[in-house]
Amino acid sequence: MGAPNLTDGIWLYGGDRDTITETVTNARYGIMPAWGARLDPVTIKMLAIYVHSLGGGEKTPVDPAPEPAAAPAVAAR
């Protein structure tokens, strides 16, 4: 058995901070225990933020492509 890769884009239960906090607090169907009774809420939040920062959580929004510049008008001769 192994642990999931937290740095890739494949997340079984979601990679946003709220879902990660839920997973750390209450566990999921796997081998990780629930930490809600062992860690205080601030520590769970810090842990969720750390896990999210590993890069595999929700995708970073991509800036939209800039609008192409309009071609200058050609004066009639």
Coordinates of C-alpha atoms in Angstrom, one line a residue:
M1 CA 0.0 0.0 0.0
G2 CA 1.1 3.5 -0.6
A3 CA 0.0 7.0 -0.2
P4 CA -1.4 9.2 -3.0
N5 CA 0.9 11.7 -4.7
L6 CA -0.2 15.1 -3.3
T7 CA 1.7 17.0 -6.0
D8 CA -0.1 15.7 -9.1
G9 CA -3.5 16.8 -10.4
I10 CA -5.4 13.6 -9.5
W11 CA -7.4 14.1 -6.3
L12 CA -10.0 11.5 -5.4
Y13 CA -12.1 13.8 -3.1
G14 CA -11.2 17.2 -4.4
G15 CA -8.3 19.5 -3.8
D16 CA -9.8 22.7 -2.6
R17 CA -8.9 23.8 0.9
D18 CA -12.3 23.1 2.3
T19 CA -12.3 19.5 1.0
I20 CA -8.7 18.9 2.2
T21 CA -9.7 20.2 5.7
E22 CA -12.7 17.8 5.7
T23 CA -10.4 14.9 4.7
V24 CA -7.9 15.7 7.4
T25 CA -10.6 16.2 10.0
N26 CA -12.8 13.1 9.3
A27 CA -10.7 10.9 7.1
R28 CA -11.8 9.0 3.9
Y29 CA -12.1 5.4 3.0
G30 CA -8.5 4.5 3.2
I31 CA -5.6 4.1 5.6
M32 CA -5.3 7.7 6.9
P33 CA -6.9 8.2 10.3
A34 CA -9.3 11.0 11.2
W35 CA -7.3 13.8 12.9
G36 CA -10.3 15.9 14.1
A37 CA -10.1 14.5 17.7
R38 CA -6.3 14.7 17.8
L39 CA -5.5 18.1 16.3
D40 CA -7.0 21.4 17.1
P41 CA -8.8 23.3 14.4
V42 CA -5.9 25.8 13.8
T43 CA -3.4 22.9 13.2
I44 CA -5.8 21.2 10.9
K45 CA -6.3 24.4 8.9
M46 CA -2.5 24.9 8.7
L47 CA -2.0 21.3 7.6
A48 CA -4.7 21.7 4.9
I49 CA -3.1 24.9 3.6
Y50 CA 0.3 23.1 3.5
V51 CA -1.1 20.1 1.6
H52 CA -2.9 22.4 -0.8
S53 CA 0.3 24.3 -1.4
L54 CA 2.1 21.2 -2.6
G55 CA 0.6 21.9 -6.0
G56 CA -1.9 19.2 -6.7
G57 CA -5.0 20.8 -5.3
E58 CA -7.3 23.1 -7.2
K59 CA -5.8 24.5 -10.3
T60 CA -4.4 28.0 -10.3
P61 CA -6.5 30.2 -12.6
V62 CA -4.9 30.9 -15.9
D63 CA -4.8 34.5 -17.0
P64 CA -6.9 34.9 -20.2
A65 CA -5.0 35.5 -23.4
P66 CA -4.7 39.1 -24.2
E67 CA -6.9 40.5 -27.0
P68 CA -5.1 40.8 -30.3
A69 CA -4.3 44.4 -31.2
A70 CA -6.5 45.8 -34.0
A71 CA -4.6 46.4 -37.2
P72 CA -4.1 50.2 -37.9
A73 CA -6.5 51.6 -40.5
V74 CA -5.0 52.3 -43.9
A75 CA -5.7 55.7 -45.2
A76 CA -7.4 55.9 -48.7
R77 CA -5.3 57.5 -51.4

